[in-house]
mmCIF file with all atom_site columns, C-alpha atoms in Angstrom:
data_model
loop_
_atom_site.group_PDB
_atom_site.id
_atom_site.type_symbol
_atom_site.label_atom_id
_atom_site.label_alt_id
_atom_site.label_comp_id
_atom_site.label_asym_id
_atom_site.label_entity_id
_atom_site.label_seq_id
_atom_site.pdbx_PDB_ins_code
_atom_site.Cartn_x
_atom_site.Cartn_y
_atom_site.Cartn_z
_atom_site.occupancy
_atom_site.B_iso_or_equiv
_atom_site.pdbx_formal_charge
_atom_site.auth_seq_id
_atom_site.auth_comp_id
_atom_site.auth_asym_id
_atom_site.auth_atom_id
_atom_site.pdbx_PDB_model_num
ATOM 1  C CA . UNK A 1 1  ? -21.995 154.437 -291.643 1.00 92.00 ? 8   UNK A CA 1
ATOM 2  C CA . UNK A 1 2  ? -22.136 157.926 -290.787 1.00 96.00 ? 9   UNK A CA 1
ATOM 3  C CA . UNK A 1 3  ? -23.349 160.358 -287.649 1.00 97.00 ? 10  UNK A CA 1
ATOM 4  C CA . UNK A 1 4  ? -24.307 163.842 -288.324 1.00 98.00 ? 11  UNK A CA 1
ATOM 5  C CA . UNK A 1 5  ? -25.636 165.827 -285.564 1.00 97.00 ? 12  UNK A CA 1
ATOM 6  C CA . UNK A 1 6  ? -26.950 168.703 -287.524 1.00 97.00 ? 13  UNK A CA 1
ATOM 7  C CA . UNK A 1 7  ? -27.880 172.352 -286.374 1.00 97.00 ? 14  UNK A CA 1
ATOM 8  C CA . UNK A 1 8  ? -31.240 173.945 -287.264 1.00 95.00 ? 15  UNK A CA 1
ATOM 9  C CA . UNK A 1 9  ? -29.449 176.242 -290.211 1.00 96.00 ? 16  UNK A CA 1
ATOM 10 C CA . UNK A 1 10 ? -27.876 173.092 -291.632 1.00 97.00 ? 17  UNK A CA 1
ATOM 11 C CA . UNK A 1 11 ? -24.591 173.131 -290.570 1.00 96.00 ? 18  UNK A CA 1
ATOM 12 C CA . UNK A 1 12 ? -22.695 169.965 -289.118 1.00 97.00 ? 19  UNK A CA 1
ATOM 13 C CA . UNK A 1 13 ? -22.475 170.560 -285.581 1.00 96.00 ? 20  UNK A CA 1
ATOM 14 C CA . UNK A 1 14 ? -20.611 166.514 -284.307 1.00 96.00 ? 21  UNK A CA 1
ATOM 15 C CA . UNK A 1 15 ? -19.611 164.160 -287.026 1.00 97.00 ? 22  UNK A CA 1
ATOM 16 C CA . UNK A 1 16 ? -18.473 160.124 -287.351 1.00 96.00 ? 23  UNK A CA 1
ATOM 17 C CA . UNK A 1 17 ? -17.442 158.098 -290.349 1.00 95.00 ? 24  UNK A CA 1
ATOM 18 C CA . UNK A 1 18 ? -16.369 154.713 -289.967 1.00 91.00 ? 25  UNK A CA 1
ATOM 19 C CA . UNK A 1 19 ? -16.964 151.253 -290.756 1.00 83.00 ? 26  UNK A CA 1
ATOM 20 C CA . UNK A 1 20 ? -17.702 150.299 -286.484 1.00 82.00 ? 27  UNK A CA 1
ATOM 21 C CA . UNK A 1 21 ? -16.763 147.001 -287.145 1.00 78.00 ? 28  UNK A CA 1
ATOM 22 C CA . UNK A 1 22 ? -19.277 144.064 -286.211 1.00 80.00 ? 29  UNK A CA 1
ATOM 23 C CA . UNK A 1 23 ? -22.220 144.819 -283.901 1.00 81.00 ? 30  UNK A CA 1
ATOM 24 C CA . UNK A 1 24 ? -23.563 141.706 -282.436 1.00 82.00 ? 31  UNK A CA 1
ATOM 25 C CA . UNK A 1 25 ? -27.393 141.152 -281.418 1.00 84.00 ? 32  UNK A CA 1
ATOM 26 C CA . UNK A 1 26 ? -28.015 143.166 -277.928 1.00 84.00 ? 33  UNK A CA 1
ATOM 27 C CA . UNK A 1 27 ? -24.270 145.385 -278.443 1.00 87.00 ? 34  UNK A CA 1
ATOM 28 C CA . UNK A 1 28 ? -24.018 148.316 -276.742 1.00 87.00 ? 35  UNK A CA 1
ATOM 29 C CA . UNK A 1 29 ? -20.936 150.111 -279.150 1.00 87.00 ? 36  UNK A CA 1
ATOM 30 C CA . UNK A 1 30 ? -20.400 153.993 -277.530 1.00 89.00 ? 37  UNK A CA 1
ATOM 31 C CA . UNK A 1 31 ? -19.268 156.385 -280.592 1.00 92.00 ? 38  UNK A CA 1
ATOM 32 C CA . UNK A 1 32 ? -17.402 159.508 -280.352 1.00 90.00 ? 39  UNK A CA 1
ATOM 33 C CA . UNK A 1 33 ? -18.282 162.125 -282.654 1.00 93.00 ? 40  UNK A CA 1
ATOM 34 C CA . UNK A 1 34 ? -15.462 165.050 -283.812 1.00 93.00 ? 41  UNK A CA 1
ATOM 35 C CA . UNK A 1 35 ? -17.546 167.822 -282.433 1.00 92.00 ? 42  UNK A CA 1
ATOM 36 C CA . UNK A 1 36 ? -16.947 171.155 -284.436 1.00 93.00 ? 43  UNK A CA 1
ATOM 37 C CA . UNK A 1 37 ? -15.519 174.387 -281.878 1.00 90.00 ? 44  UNK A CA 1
ATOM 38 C CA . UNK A 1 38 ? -18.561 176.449 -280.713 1.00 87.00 ? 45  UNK A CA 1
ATOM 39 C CA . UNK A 1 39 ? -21.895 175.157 -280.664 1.00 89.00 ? 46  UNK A CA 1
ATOM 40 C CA . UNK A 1 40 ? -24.713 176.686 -278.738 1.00 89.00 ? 47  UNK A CA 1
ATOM 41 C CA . UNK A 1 41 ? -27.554 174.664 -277.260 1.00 90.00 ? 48  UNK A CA 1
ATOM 42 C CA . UNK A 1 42 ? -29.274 177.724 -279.068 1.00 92.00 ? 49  UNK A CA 1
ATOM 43 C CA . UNK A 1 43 ? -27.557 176.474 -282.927 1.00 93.00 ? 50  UNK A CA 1
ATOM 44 C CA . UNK A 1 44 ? -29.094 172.892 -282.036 1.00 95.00 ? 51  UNK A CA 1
ATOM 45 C CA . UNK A 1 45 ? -32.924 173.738 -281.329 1.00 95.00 ? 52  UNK A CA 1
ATOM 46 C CA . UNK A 1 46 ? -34.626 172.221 -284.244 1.00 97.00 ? 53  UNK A CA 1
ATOM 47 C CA . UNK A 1 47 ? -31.081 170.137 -285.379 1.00 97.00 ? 54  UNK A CA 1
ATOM 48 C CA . UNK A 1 48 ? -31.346 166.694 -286.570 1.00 98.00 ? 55  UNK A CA 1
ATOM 49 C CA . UNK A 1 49 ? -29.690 163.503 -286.039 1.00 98.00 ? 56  UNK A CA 1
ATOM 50 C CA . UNK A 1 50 ? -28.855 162.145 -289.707 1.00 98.00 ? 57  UNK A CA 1
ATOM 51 C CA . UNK A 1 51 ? -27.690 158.485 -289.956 1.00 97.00 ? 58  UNK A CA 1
ATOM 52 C CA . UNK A 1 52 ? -26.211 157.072 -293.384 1.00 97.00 ? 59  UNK A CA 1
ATOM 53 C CA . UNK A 1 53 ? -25.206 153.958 -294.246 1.00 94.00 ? 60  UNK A CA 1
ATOM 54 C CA . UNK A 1 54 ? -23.619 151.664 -297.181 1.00 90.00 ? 61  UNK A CA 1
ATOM 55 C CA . UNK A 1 55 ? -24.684 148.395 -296.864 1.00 85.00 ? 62  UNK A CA 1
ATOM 56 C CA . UNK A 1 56 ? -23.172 145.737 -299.113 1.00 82.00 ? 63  UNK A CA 1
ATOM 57 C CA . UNK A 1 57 ? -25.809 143.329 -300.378 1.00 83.00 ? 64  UNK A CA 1
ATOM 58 C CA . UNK A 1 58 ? -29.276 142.605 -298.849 1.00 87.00 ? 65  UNK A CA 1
ATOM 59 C CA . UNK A 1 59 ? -28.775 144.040 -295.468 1.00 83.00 ? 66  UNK A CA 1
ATOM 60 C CA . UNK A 1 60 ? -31.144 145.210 -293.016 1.00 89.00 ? 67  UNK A CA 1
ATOM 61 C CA . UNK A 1 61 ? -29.843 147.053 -289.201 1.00 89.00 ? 68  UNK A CA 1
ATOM 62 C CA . UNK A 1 62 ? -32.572 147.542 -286.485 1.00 92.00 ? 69  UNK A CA 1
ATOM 63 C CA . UNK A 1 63 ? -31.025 149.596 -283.969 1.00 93.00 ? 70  UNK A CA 1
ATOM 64 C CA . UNK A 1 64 ? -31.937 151.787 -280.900 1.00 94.00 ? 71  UNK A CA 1
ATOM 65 C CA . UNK A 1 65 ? -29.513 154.782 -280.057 1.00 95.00 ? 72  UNK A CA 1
ATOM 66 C CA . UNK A 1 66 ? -28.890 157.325 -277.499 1.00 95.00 ? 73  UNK A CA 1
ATOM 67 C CA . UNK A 1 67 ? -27.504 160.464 -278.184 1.00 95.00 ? 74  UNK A CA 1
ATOM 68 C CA . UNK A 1 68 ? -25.828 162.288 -274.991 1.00 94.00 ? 75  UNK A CA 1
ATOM 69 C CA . UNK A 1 69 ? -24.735 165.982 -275.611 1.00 91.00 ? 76  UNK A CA 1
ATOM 70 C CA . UNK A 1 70 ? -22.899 167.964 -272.703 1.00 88.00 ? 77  UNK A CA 1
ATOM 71 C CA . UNK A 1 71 ? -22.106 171.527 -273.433 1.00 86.00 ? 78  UNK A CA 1
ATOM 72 C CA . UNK A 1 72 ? -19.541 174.082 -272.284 1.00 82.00 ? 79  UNK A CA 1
ATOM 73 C CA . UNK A 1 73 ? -21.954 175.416 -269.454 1.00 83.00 ? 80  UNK A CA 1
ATOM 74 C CA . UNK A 1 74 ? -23.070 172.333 -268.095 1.00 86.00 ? 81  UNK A CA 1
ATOM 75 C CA . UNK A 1 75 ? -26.612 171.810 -270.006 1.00 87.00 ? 82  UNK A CA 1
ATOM 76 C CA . UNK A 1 76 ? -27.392 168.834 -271.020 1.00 89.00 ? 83  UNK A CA 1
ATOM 77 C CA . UNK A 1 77 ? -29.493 167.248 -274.359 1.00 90.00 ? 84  UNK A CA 1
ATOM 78 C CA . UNK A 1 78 ? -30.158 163.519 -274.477 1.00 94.00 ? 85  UNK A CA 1
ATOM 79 C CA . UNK A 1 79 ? -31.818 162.160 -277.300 1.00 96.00 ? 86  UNK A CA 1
ATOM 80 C CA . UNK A 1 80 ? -33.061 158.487 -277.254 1.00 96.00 ? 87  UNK A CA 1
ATOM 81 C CA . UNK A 1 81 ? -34.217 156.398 -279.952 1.00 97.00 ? 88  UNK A CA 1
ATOM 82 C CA . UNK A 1 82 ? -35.931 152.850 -279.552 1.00 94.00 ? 89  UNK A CA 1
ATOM 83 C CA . UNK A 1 83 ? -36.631 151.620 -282.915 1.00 95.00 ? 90  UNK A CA 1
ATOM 84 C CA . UNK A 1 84 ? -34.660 152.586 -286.451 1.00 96.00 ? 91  UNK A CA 1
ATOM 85 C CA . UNK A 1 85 ? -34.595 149.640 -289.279 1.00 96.00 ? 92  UNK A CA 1
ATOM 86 C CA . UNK A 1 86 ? -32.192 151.117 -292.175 1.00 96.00 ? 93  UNK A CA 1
ATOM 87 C CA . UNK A 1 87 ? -31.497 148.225 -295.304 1.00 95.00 ? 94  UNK A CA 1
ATOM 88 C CA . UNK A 1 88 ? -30.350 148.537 -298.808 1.00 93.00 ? 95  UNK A CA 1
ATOM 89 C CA . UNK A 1 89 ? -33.419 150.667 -300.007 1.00 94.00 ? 96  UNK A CA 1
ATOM 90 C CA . UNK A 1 90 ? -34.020 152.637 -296.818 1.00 96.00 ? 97  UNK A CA 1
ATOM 91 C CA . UNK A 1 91 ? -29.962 154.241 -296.286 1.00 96.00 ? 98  UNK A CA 1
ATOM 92 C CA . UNK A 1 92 ? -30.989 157.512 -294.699 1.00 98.00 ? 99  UNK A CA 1
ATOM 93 C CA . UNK A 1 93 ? -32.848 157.948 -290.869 1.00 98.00 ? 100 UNK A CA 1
ATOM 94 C CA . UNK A 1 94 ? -33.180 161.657 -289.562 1.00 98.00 ? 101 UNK A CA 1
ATOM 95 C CA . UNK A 1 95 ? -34.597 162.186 -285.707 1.00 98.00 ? 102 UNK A CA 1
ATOM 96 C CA . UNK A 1 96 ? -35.050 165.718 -283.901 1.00 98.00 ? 103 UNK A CA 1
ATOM 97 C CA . UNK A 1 97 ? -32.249 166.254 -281.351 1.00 96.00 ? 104 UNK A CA 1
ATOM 98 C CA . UNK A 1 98 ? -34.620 166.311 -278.011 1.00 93.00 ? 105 UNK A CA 1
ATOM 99 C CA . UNK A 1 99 ? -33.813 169.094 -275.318 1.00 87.00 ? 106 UNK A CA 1
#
């Protein structure tokens, strides 16, 4: 799977590429993203959250996630996200980054 939080002109603002191991039914599995040096809260109005993943076979992840960003000057952005169902034919989910 990966985690791209993306900034408004494209660029990739926090990144993760693993694997995550096994996530059972009702897991709560924190992530840490590499977070690139100097990004605004400005550079991430209108970024994106951008999940990918690789299944192998017929598989099918529903998932909720929350998305916590703390910046240099003490704002914060939290982005939550109830419902996502990503499978074999559907490999790509993209949410707004809420401020």
């Amino acid at each position: 799977m990966s985690i791209k939080v993306v900034t408004a002109a494209g660029k990739t603002a926090a990144s993760a590429f693993d694997t995550f191991g096994r996530f059972g039914d009702g897991s709560v599995v924190p992530v840490g993203l590499l977070v690139r040096k100097n990004i605004t809260w400005d550079a991430l109005q209108g970024g994106t959250v951008r999940l990918h993943i690789q299944p192998n076979g017929d598989d099918t992840w529903k998932f909720g996630y929350r998305l916590d960003l703390t910046f240099d000057d003490g704002d914060v952005s939290q982005t939550i996200v109830n419902r996502v169902s990503m499978s074999e034919d559907n490999r790509d989910h993209t949410d707004p980054i809420e401020f």
